[in-house]
Structure formats: structure tokens, C-alpha cells
Amino acid sequence: MERAGRPRGAGATTTTPRRRPLPQVEGVRHRYVDLPGLRMHVAEAGAGEPVLLLHGFPQHWWAWRKVIPGLAAHYRVICPDLRGAGWTDAPRDGYESDQLVADIVALMDALEVDSVRLVGHDVGGILGFRVCLAHPDRVRQLVAVAAPHPYPRLSSRVLLHLWRMWPMFATATPVLGPFLLSAGRQRFPRHLMTSETSDPGVWSEQDLDLYTSRLRDPDRARAAAALYRSMVMVEARRSVAGEYRGTRLRTPTLGLYGVVLYGGGDEAHRLPEVLLGYEDYADEFTQTHVPGAGYYIPEEQPEAFLARVLEFFDAEHVAHGR
């Protein structure tokens, strides 16, 4: 539900352009929203009930370009760049999960949106779970795309796959991570993306440059590593340690996953072990495999992604007799 009227105070908006031109998608409009201590870039399309899309790492709003038109035909689509990413400011601090949750809630307040359907990929999905736990009244439904939930149940077999996770540890390491993300021809961030997709050709050279070029700025490379360290490494440690088991996920949730590269479970129709463990902590949680997809489902299989998300959203309408 949206509140009518003009954004208040900290939520004042401006359309002042940044130096590097923004990539364009037909029907998408851009603006900058002033939040407490942060100017956030937001891409929007469509009208009606709001759907908030939170991108993954090392990406920004462009990650949703293939699915924005399909969603905007039914909803108002809101695609912010997270703190430090894309065209949003990259302050030196504020990358802890609590502050990132506060950024999202402040954005909703600035846009005068009471509640949203939230779709998050990768770090955006992890953040989506945290928003639901902290502010369950603000999220009507959650779609978590290739994102671990807060209640993992892992066996010692996962340790056999730790060696494959070296890029995660390298990215999260202070000094080393920002250097690898920004240096030279940026082979490292390109490797992060192309090694986890079912088809590296899903991205054009322009797409890869749009993602990696933002990281050539040392401040943005540092911010990206800090975001990754907080939302992936720190949150994984907290989840595995059971810090969230005193909470309950009350938001109706759909999990979408492709081939899981870490922790086994590559069979097409078997839920990987890393995605188990939520059963006793969630009211309504469905996990669905997307065939032919790796990690970047909205870009690799946009039609299948849209079909599953719209079906999930429609089910909520039917349940409420709309």
C-alpha cells in the first residue's frame, strides 16, 4: 500500500545526473533519494503495488534489466543500488547488516510506501531475509534468489567444499579484496560472475563493463568488499552459529535456486543441503529449482524467473480474494 503525497524531509529526491551516464532500459526512470547519511540511486518502472528488487554482488540495478518490463506490466518496480554499489553513494562505513536494513526501511519511508513485495538476489536476498525478520509488517512476500536463509543446518560434508570458496575469502579480506576488485583489467570480478553462471555468454562485454567499471573507483571497491564481508561472511557465521534460531520467518517466502556450486546437491531436483534447515523456523517457505540456471537466475533464465515470481505474487492475491 502506498501513502499519497510528497516525500518528507530526509526523503527529498533529485534527478541530478552523475558523471557517467546511466544505462537505459525502456520505461525505466531514475532518481536520487536523500536518506539519513546517504544519497541512494533508484531505478523505477511501472505503477501500482510496489515490488522492491535488491541486487546481488558485484552488481547494481542493471542486474534486473531483463525482468523489469515483465514485472512493470503488473507492479510498480523499485530497484535501488545498495549502499556503495552502482550510482548510490559509497561512504566509508555503514555496511553492517543493521544499517543496510535501516537503509531499505528509510527508502520505503522516503517513497511513502508502507509495505512491499521484496525480491532479493545473492546479498540482496540475504538482506531481504533480515528486513523480514526485523520489520515483518513492511514485507508482504519475499522471493530469495540464490540466497541462503538464516537457519542453515550443515553437516561436516560441507567442509570438503571449502577450498572452492577461496574467492569468497579473498573478496572479504581488507586491502586484498578491494585491490582484486579494482586492479588492472579486473579479471577477478569478471571471474566471480562468469564462473558461477550456466552460460558466460549471458552477459555482453557492455554488461560486464557496466558492473566492473563502477569498481574501478577505489572507494567503491572498498565499499563492495565491506558489503560482501558483512552480508556474506559475517552473516554466514552468525547464521551457522544459530544466532537467528530465536526468530521466526513469518513472511511468505519463495526461494529460487539453480545449480549450487558449494556444498554439493547439484542434482536438478534435490534441494541442496545448504538450503535445508528452515523447516522449524518459517511459517510459509517454498524452495523451487530453476532448470538451466546457475547463480544469476534473473539474467540467465528471465522468462522462468518471471513465471515463478508472478505466480507466487498471484497466489497472494487469490488468498486475499483480490
Short mmCIF file of C-alpha atoms in Angstrom, two decimals:
data_model
loop_
_atom_site.label_atom_id
_atom_site.label_comp_id
_atom_site.label_asym_id
_atom_site.label_seq_id
_atom_site.Cartn_x
_atom_site.Cartn_y
_atom_site.Cartn_z
CA MET A 1 0.00 0.00 0.00
CA GLU A 2 1.34 3.43 -0.92
CA ARG A 3 0.81 6.60 1.00
CA ALA A 4 -0.17 9.56 -1.13
CA GLY A 5 1.70 12.80 -1.02
CA ARG A 6 5.17 14.25 -1.29
CA PRO A 7 8.22 12.57 0.31
CA ARG A 8 9.18 14.05 3.65
CA GLY A 9 12.38 15.61 4.95
CA ALA A 10 15.24 13.15 4.58
CA GLY A 11 13.45 11.55 1.65
CA ALA A 12 13.62 14.57 -0.67
CA THR A 13 14.51 13.47 -4.19
CA THR A 14 16.52 14.91 -7.02
CA THR A 15 17.19 13.94 -10.62
CA THR A 16 20.74 15.38 -10.66
CA PRO A 17 22.77 13.14 -13.00
CA ARG A 18 26.10 11.51 -12.10
CA ARG A 19 29.14 11.97 -14.33
CA ARG A 20 28.98 8.57 -16.04
CA PRO A 21 25.72 8.26 -17.97
CA LEU A 22 23.28 5.76 -16.59
CA PRO A 23 22.47 2.77 -18.80
CA GLN A 24 18.96 2.93 -20.14
CA VAL A 25 16.07 0.46 -20.17
CA GLU A 26 12.86 1.47 -21.92
CA GLY A 27 10.24 2.60 -19.43
CA VAL A 28 12.72 2.98 -16.55
CA ARG A 29 13.06 6.33 -14.81
CA HIS A 30 15.87 7.32 -12.46
CA ARG A 31 16.17 9.48 -9.38
CA TYR A 32 18.30 10.03 -6.30
CA VAL A 33 16.73 9.79 -2.87
CA ASP A 34 18.36 11.53 0.09
CA LEU A 35 18.31 9.22 3.12
CA PRO A 36 19.93 9.88 6.50
CA GLY A 37 23.65 9.99 5.66
CA LEU A 38 23.22 8.50 2.19
CA ARG A 39 22.12 9.53 -1.29
CA MET A 40 20.66 6.45 -2.97
CA HIS A 41 20.11 5.91 -6.68
CA VAL A 42 16.78 4.31 -7.55
CA ALA A 43 15.53 2.99 -10.90
CA GLU A 44 11.75 2.70 -11.19
CA ALA A 45 9.20 1.46 -13.71
CA GLY A 46 5.51 0.68 -13.88
CA ALA A 47 2.75 1.61 -11.47
CA GLY A 48 0.53 0.04 -8.82
CA GLU A 49 1.52 -2.11 -5.87
CA PRO A 50 5.25 -1.82 -5.13
CA VAL A 51 7.81 -4.55 -5.75
CA LEU A 52 11.28 -3.85 -4.35
CA LEU A 53 14.23 -5.53 -6.09
CA LEU A 54 17.57 -5.81 -4.23
CA HIS A 55 20.53 -6.74 -6.44
CA GLY A 56 23.43 -9.06 -5.71
CA PHE A 57 27.23 -8.78 -5.73
CA PRO A 58 29.16 -7.39 -7.59
CA GLN A 59 26.21 -5.84 -9.42
CA HIS A 60 23.70 -3.00 -9.25
CA TRP A 61 20.21 -2.23 -10.58
CA TRP A 62 21.22 -3.28 -14.13
CA ALA A 63 21.01 -6.90 -12.93
CA TRP A 64 17.20 -6.64 -13.21
CA ARG A 65 17.08 -5.20 -16.76
CA LYS A 66 15.67 -8.39 -18.33
CA VAL A 67 12.81 -8.77 -15.84
CA ILE A 68 11.84 -5.15 -15.14
CA PRO A 69 9.47 -4.88 -18.15
CA GLY A 70 7.61 -8.09 -17.22
CA LEU A 71 7.20 -7.02 -13.60
CA ALA A 72 6.36 -3.41 -14.51
CA ALA A 73 3.40 -4.61 -16.58
CA HIS A 74 1.73 -5.52 -13.27
CA TYR A 75 3.50 -3.60 -10.48
CA ARG A 76 5.45 -0.52 -9.55
CA VAL A 77 9.05 -1.77 -9.69
CA ILE A 78 11.63 -0.13 -7.41
CA CYS A 79 15.31 -1.04 -7.98
CA PRO A 80 17.74 0.74 -5.64
CA ASP A 81 21.51 0.48 -5.77
CA LEU A 82 22.59 -0.69 -2.33
CA ARG A 83 24.95 1.39 -0.20
CA GLY A 84 28.28 1.61 -2.02
CA ALA A 85 27.01 -0.03 -5.24
CA GLY A 86 26.11 1.33 -8.66
CA TRP A 87 25.30 5.03 -8.53
CA THR A 88 24.50 5.20 -4.80
CA ASP A 89 26.98 6.96 -2.51
CA ALA A 90 29.88 4.90 -1.13
CA PRO A 91 30.58 6.20 2.39
CA ARG A 92 33.42 4.70 4.41
CA ASP A 93 31.14 2.93 6.86
CA GLY A 94 27.61 1.63 7.33
CA TYR A 95 27.91 -1.81 5.71
CA GLU A 96 26.77 -3.79 8.74
CA SER A 97 23.50 -5.66 8.27
CA ASP A 98 21.58 -3.47 10.74
CA GLN A 99 22.49 -0.30 8.82
CA LEU A 100 21.71 -1.88 5.45
CA VAL A 101 18.29 -2.89 6.79
CA ALA A 102 17.83 0.69 8.03
CA ASP A 103 18.69 1.98 4.54
CA ILE A 104 15.91 -0.11 2.99
CA VAL A 105 13.34 0.93 5.58
CA ALA A 106 14.37 4.60 5.18
CA LEU A 107 13.97 4.28 1.40
CA MET A 108 10.46 2.87 1.82
CA ASP A 109 9.62 5.74 4.17
CA ALA A 110 11.04 8.29 1.74
CA LEU A 111 8.98 6.83 -1.11
CA GLU A 112 5.98 6.72 1.25
CA VAL A 113 5.49 3.00 0.76
CA ASP A 114 4.05 1.12 3.73
CA SER A 115 4.83 -2.42 2.54
CA VAL A 116 6.35 -4.15 -0.46
CA ARG A 117 6.80 -7.44 -2.16
CA LEU A 118 10.55 -7.92 -1.94
CA VAL A 119 12.81 -9.80 -4.36
CA GLY A 120 16.47 -10.17 -3.45
CA HIS A 121 19.33 -11.88 -5.24
CA ASP A 122 22.53 -13.03 -3.51
CA VAL A 123 23.49 -10.35 -0.92
CA GLY A 124 20.17 -8.66 -1.72
CA GLY A 125 18.38 -11.87 -0.77
CA ILE A 126 20.31 -12.17 2.50
CA LEU A 127 19.38 -8.56 3.20
CA GLY A 128 15.76 -9.36 2.30
CA PHE A 129 15.62 -12.06 4.98
CA ARG A 130 17.00 -9.60 7.54
CA VAL A 131 14.41 -6.96 6.60
CA CYS A 132 11.63 -9.53 7.03
CA LEU A 133 12.89 -10.58 10.47
CA ALA A 134 13.35 -7.01 11.71
CA HIS A 135 10.26 -5.46 10.10
CA PRO A 136 7.76 -8.21 9.24
CA ASP A 137 4.98 -5.67 8.78
CA ARG A 138 6.85 -4.00 5.90
CA VAL A 139 7.20 -7.05 3.60
CA ARG A 140 4.16 -8.86 2.23
CA GLN A 141 6.08 -11.55 0.35
CA LEU A 142 9.75 -12.40 -0.14
CA VAL A 143 11.47 -14.02 -3.10
CA ALA A 144 15.02 -15.06 -2.19
CA VAL A 145 17.09 -15.78 -5.30
CA ALA A 146 20.26 -17.85 -4.80
CA ALA A 147 20.40 -16.60 -1.23
CA PRO A 148 20.98 -18.62 1.97
CA HIS A 149 18.32 -18.36 4.67
CA PRO A 150 19.17 -17.58 8.32
CA TYR A 151 18.65 -21.12 9.63
CA PRO A 152 21.20 -23.41 7.91
CA ARG A 153 21.70 -26.99 9.02
CA LEU A 154 25.10 -28.11 7.76
CA SER A 155 26.99 -31.37 8.09
CA SER A 156 30.73 -31.93 8.08
CA ARG A 157 30.50 -32.83 4.37
CA VAL A 158 30.36 -29.11 3.60
CA LEU A 159 33.98 -28.83 4.79
CA LEU A 160 35.02 -30.87 1.75
CA HIS A 161 33.97 -27.96 -0.45
CA LEU A 162 35.64 -25.13 1.49
CA TRP A 163 38.56 -24.99 -0.95
CA ARG A 164 36.13 -23.89 -3.67
CA MET A 165 35.23 -20.84 -1.62
CA TRP A 166 38.62 -19.14 -1.92
CA PRO A 167 37.14 -16.24 -3.98
CA MET A 168 34.74 -15.50 -1.11
CA PHE A 169 37.55 -15.25 1.44
CA ALA A 170 39.69 -13.20 -0.93
CA THR A 171 36.87 -10.75 -1.64
CA ALA A 172 36.17 -10.24 2.05
CA THR A 173 39.79 -9.66 3.05
CA PRO A 174 40.56 -5.98 3.82
CA VAL A 175 43.02 -4.39 1.38
CA LEU A 176 43.26 -7.56 -0.74
CA GLY A 177 39.56 -7.62 -1.64
CA PRO A 178 39.35 -4.01 -2.85
CA PHE A 179 42.60 -4.45 -4.79
CA LEU A 180 41.37 -7.57 -6.58
CA LEU A 181 38.05 -5.94 -7.43
CA SER A 182 39.55 -2.76 -8.90
CA ALA A 183 43.02 -3.57 -10.20
CA GLY A 184 44.18 -3.82 -13.78
CA ARG A 185 41.79 -5.43 -16.24
CA GLN A 186 39.57 -6.55 -13.36
CA ARG A 187 39.84 -10.23 -14.17
CA PHE A 188 38.84 -11.14 -10.62
CA PRO A 189 35.32 -9.64 -10.55
CA ARG A 190 34.76 -10.95 -14.06
CA HIS A 191 35.78 -14.40 -12.86
CA LEU A 192 33.36 -14.13 -9.94
CA MET A 193 30.49 -13.68 -12.35
CA THR A 194 31.41 -15.90 -15.30
CA SER A 195 32.43 -18.88 -13.15
CA GLU A 196 29.03 -19.09 -11.45
CA THR A 197 26.74 -18.98 -14.44
CA SER A 198 25.41 -21.77 -16.62
CA ASP A 199 26.35 -19.69 -19.69
CA PRO A 200 29.01 -16.94 -19.51
CA GLY A 201 27.60 -15.59 -22.77
CA VAL A 202 24.55 -14.37 -20.86
CA TRP A 203 26.48 -11.11 -20.39
CA SER A 204 27.72 -8.92 -23.19
CA GLU A 205 31.02 -7.11 -22.83
CA GLN A 206 28.98 -3.96 -22.19
CA ASP A 207 27.14 -5.68 -19.31
CA LEU A 208 30.37 -6.80 -17.65
CA ASP A 209 31.88 -3.36 -18.10
CA LEU A 210 28.82 -1.71 -16.55
CA TYR A 211 29.35 -3.82 -13.43
CA THR A 212 33.14 -3.77 -13.17
CA SER A 213 33.68 -0.15 -14.21
CA ARG A 214 31.95 1.08 -11.06
CA LEU A 215 34.55 -0.86 -9.04
CA ARG A 216 37.49 1.00 -10.59
CA ASP A 217 36.79 3.76 -8.10
CA PRO A 218 38.84 2.76 -5.01
CA ASP A 219 36.07 3.97 -2.69
CA ARG A 220 33.54 1.73 -4.44
CA ALA A 221 35.89 -1.25 -4.46
CA ARG A 222 36.39 -0.79 -0.71
CA ALA A 223 32.63 -0.44 -0.21
CA ALA A 224 31.93 -3.56 -2.28
CA ALA A 225 34.37 -5.64 -0.23
CA ALA A 226 32.87 -4.29 3.00
CA LEU A 227 29.34 -5.09 1.84
CA TYR A 228 30.39 -8.62 0.87
CA ARG A 229 32.30 -9.18 4.11
CA SER A 230 29.30 -8.12 6.19
CA MET A 231 26.42 -9.70 4.31
CA VAL A 232 28.10 -12.93 3.22
CA MET A 233 30.88 -13.81 5.64
CA VAL A 234 29.69 -12.22 8.89
CA GLU A 235 26.05 -13.15 8.34
CA ALA A 236 27.01 -16.72 7.39
CA ARG A 237 28.97 -17.05 10.62
CA ARG A 238 26.06 -15.68 12.64
CA SER A 239 23.60 -17.99 10.91
CA VAL A 240 25.71 -21.13 11.30
CA ALA A 241 26.25 -20.24 14.96
CA GLY A 242 22.46 -20.26 15.41
CA GLU A 243 22.03 -16.57 16.25
CA TYR A 244 18.76 -16.38 14.30
CA ARG A 245 17.15 -19.51 15.71
CA GLY A 246 15.34 -17.42 18.28
CA THR A 247 13.49 -15.67 15.46
CA ARG A 248 10.71 -16.79 13.12
CA LEU A 249 10.26 -16.00 9.44
CA ARG A 250 6.59 -15.07 9.19
CA THR A 251 6.77 -13.59 5.69
CA PRO A 252 5.50 -15.94 2.92
CA THR A 253 8.72 -16.80 1.10
CA LEU A 254 9.73 -18.35 -2.21
CA GLY A 255 13.32 -19.50 -2.63
CA LEU A 256 14.68 -19.86 -6.17
CA TYR A 257 17.92 -21.69 -6.85
CA GLY A 258 19.85 -23.02 -9.84
CA VAL A 259 22.99 -25.13 -9.68
CA VAL A 260 24.54 -24.77 -6.23
CA LEU A 261 28.30 -24.75 -6.62
CA TYR A 262 29.25 -25.08 -2.98
CA GLY A 263 28.17 -27.83 -0.61
CA GLY A 264 27.01 -30.39 -3.19
CA GLY A 265 23.43 -31.00 -4.26
CA ASP A 266 23.93 -30.49 -7.98
CA GLU A 267 21.15 -32.90 -8.88
CA ALA A 268 18.40 -30.94 -10.59
CA HIS A 269 15.54 -31.93 -8.33
CA ARG A 270 17.21 -32.32 -4.95
CA LEU A 271 17.24 -29.43 -2.51
CA PRO A 272 20.91 -28.78 -1.68
CA GLU A 273 21.97 -29.30 1.92
CA VAL A 274 23.00 -25.67 2.27
CA LEU A 275 19.34 -24.64 1.72
CA LEU A 276 17.88 -27.02 4.33
CA GLY A 277 17.19 -26.26 7.99
CA TYR A 278 14.44 -23.65 7.72
CA GLU A 279 11.54 -26.04 8.30
CA ASP A 280 11.09 -25.34 12.03
CA TYR A 281 11.57 -21.58 11.74
CA ALA A 282 9.33 -20.42 8.89
CA ASP A 283 5.55 -20.15 8.52
CA GLU A 284 5.41 -20.49 4.73
CA PHE A 285 8.59 -21.20 2.78
CA THR A 286 8.79 -22.95 -0.61
CA GLN A 287 12.07 -23.76 -2.40
CA THR A 288 11.99 -24.12 -6.20
CA HIS A 289 14.71 -25.21 -8.61
CA VAL A 290 15.07 -23.27 -11.89
CA PRO A 291 16.42 -25.63 -14.58
CA GLY A 292 19.19 -24.38 -16.81
CA ALA A 293 20.28 -21.67 -14.39
CA GLY A 294 23.41 -21.15 -12.36
CA TYR A 295 23.69 -18.37 -9.81
CA TYR A 296 22.36 -15.38 -11.78
CA ILE A 297 18.83 -16.62 -12.43
CA PRO A 298 17.16 -13.28 -13.42
CA GLU A 299 19.75 -12.86 -16.18
CA GLU A 300 20.22 -16.49 -17.19
CA GLN A 301 16.56 -17.57 -17.20
CA PRO A 302 14.47 -14.37 -17.12
CA GLU A 303 11.30 -15.96 -18.51
CA ALA A 304 11.33 -18.79 -15.96
CA PHE A 305 12.14 -16.30 -13.21
CA LEU A 306 9.21 -14.08 -14.15
CA ALA A 307 6.81 -17.00 -14.41
CA ARG A 308 7.63 -18.25 -10.92
CA VAL A 309 7.65 -14.82 -9.28
CA LEU A 310 4.37 -13.68 -10.85
CA GLU A 311 2.71 -16.99 -9.95
CA PHE A 312 3.87 -16.56 -6.35
CA PHE A 313 2.57 -12.99 -6.22
CA ASP A 314 -0.75 -14.01 -7.82
CA ALA A 315 -1.23 -16.68 -5.16
CA GLU A 316 -1.24 -13.96 -2.51
CA HIS A 317 -3.90 -12.04 -4.45
CA VAL A 318 -6.06 -15.16 -4.68
CA ALA A 319 -5.61 -15.90 -0.98
CA HIS A 320 -6.96 -12.43 -0.16
CA GLY A 321 -9.78 -12.57 -2.70
CA ARG A 322 -8.44 -9.84 -4.99
#
